[in-house]
Coordinates of C-alpha atoms in Angstrom, one line a residue:
X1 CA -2.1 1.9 -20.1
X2 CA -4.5 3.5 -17.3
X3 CA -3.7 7.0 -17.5
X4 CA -7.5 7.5 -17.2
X5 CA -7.9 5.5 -13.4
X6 CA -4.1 7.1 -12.5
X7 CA -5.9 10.5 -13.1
X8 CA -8.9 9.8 -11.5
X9 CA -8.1 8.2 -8.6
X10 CA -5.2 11.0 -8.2
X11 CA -8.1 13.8 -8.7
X12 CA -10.6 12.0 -6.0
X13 CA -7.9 12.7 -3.3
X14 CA -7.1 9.5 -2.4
X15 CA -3.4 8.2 -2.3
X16 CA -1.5 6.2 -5.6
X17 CA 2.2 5.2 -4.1
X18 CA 4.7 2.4 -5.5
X19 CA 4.2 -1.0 -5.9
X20 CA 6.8 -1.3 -8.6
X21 CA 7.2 -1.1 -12.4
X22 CA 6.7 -5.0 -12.9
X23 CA 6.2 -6.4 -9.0
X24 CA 9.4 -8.5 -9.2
X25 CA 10.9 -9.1 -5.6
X26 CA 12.7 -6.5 -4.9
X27 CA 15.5 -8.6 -3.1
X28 CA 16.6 -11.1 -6.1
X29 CA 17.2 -8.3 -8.6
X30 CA 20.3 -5.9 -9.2
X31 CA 20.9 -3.0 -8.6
X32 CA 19.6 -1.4 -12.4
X33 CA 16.7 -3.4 -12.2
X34 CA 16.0 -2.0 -8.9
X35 CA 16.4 1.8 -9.5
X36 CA 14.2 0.7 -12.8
X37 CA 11.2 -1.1 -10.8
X38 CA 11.1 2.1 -8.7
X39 CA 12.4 5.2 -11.4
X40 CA 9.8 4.2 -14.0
X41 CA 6.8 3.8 -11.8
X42 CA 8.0 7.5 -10.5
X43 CA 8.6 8.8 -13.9
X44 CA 5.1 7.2 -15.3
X45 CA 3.2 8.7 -12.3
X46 CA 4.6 12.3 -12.9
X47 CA 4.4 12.3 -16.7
X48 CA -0.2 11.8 -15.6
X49 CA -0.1 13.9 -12.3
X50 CA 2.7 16.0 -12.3
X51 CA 3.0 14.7 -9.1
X52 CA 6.1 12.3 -7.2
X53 CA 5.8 9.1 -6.0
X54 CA 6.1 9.1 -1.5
X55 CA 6.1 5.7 -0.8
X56 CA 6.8 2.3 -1.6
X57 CA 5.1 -1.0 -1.0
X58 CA 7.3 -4.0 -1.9
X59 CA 6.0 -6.6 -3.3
X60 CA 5.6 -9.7 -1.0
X61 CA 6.8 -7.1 1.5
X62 CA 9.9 -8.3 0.8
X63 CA 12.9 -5.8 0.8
X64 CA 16.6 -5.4 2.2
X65 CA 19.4 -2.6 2.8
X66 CA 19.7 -2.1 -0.7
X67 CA 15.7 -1.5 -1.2
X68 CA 15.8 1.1 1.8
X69 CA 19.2 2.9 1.0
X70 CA 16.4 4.2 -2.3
X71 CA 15.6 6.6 0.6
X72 CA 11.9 6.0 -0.2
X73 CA 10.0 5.0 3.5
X74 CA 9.0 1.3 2.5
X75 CA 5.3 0.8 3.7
X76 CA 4.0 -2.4 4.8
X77 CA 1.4 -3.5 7.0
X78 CA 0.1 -4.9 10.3
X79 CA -3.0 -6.2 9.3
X80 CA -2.8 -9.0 6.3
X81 CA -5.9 -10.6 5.9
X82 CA -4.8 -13.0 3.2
X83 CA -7.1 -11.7 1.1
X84 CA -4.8 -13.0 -2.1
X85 CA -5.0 -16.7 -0.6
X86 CA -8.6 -17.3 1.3
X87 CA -10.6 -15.2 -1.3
X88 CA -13.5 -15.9 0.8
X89 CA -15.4 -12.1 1.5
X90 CA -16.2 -13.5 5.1
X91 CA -12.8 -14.5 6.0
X92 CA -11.4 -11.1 5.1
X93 CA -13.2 -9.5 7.4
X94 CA -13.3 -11.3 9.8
X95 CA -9.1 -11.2 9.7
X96 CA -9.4 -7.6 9.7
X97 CA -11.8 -6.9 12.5
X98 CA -10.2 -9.5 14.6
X99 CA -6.9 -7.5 14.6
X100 CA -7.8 -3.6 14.4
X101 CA -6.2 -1.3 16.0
X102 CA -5.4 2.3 16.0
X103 CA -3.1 2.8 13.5
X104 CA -2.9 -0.2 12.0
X105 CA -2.4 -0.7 7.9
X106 CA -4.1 -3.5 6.4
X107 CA -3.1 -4.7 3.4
X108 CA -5.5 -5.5 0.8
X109 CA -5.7 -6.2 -2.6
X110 CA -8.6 -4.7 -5.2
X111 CA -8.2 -7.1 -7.8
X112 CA -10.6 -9.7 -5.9
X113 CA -14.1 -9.5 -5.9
X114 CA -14.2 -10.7 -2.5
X115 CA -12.1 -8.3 -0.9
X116 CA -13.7 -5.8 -2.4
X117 CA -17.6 -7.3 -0.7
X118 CA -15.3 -7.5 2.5
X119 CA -14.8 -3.7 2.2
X120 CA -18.2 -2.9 1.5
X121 CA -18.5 -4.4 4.9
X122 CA -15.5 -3.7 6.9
X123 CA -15.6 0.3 6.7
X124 CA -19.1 0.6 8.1
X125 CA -18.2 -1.6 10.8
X126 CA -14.7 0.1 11.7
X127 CA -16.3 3.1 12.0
X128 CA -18.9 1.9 14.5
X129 CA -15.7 0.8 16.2
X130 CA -14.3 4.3 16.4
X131 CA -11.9 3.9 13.8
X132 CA -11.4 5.9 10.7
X133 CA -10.4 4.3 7.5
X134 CA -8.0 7.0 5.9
X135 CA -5.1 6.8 3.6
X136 CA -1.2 6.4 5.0
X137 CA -0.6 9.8 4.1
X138 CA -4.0 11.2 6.1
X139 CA -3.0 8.6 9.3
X140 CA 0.3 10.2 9.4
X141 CA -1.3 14.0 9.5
X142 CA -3.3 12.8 12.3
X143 CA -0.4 10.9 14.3
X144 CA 2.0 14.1 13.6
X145 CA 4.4 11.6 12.0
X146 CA 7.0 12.5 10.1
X147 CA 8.7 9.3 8.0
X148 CA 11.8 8.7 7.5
X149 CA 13.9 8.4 4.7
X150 CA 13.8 4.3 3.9
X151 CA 12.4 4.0 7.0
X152 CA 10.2 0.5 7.5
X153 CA 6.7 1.6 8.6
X154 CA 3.9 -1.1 9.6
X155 CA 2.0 1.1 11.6
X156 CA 1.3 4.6 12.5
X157 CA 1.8 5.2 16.5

């Protein structure tokens, strides 16, 4: 239904990876559903950018043997700032400045207002700490990493 954002967001070079067809947890479905939460957000996704989905985030963060035998590296995050429960701009900030580090992903969500004030705030005030705020994808061209298949990454060392 947002082709339009999918397109622009793809074309602004910033990074669009899996959170799933529906955002069920990944764990307490079967097997078809699974392959379906993950094949149709891949199919979706190159049908707009001709593009393939690299990584997945799980929803809740929650996965198992049978979400990482997908062969897709699962990533998740160091930094939660409980931006989904405090929704308090302050707070979120706070939570993330508190814990930054080099490497570290921080999970947010764009869907609150106050995460996205926090942001407003937070990048300035990363970068006068020295840190860069880039994608997964950009962190891992600057670490040299290479992930791997259904591997579980939280950070980037």
């Amino acid at each position: 239904y947002n082709k339009d954002i999918v397109l622009d967001v793809y074309n602004s070079n910033n990074e669009i990876e899996s959170h799933t067809y529906s955002h069920k947890n990944l764990t307490k479905i079967n097997d078809k559903s699974l392959k379906n939460e993950v094949n149709s957000t891949n199919i979706i996704y190159n049908e707009i950018t001709g593009d393939n989905i690299k990584f997945i985030r799980p929803p809740y963060g929650s996965y198992n043997n049978k979400v990482t035998s997908l062969g897709y590296p699962l990533i998740l995050w160091s930094i939660d700032p409980k931006d989904w429960l405090y929704r308090d701009s302050t707070k979120v900030y706070n939570n993330v400045i508190k814990d930054a580090c080099d490497g570290c992903i921080v999970l947010l969500h764009d869907i609150h207002l106050e995460t996205k004030e926090a942001v407003k705030k937070l990048i300035p005030a990363l970068n006068n700490l020295d840190y860069n705020v880039v994608s997964v994808e950009e962190l891992m061209k600057i670490k040299k990493y290479i992930p791997k298949e259904g591997e579980t990454i939280r950070k980037i060392k």
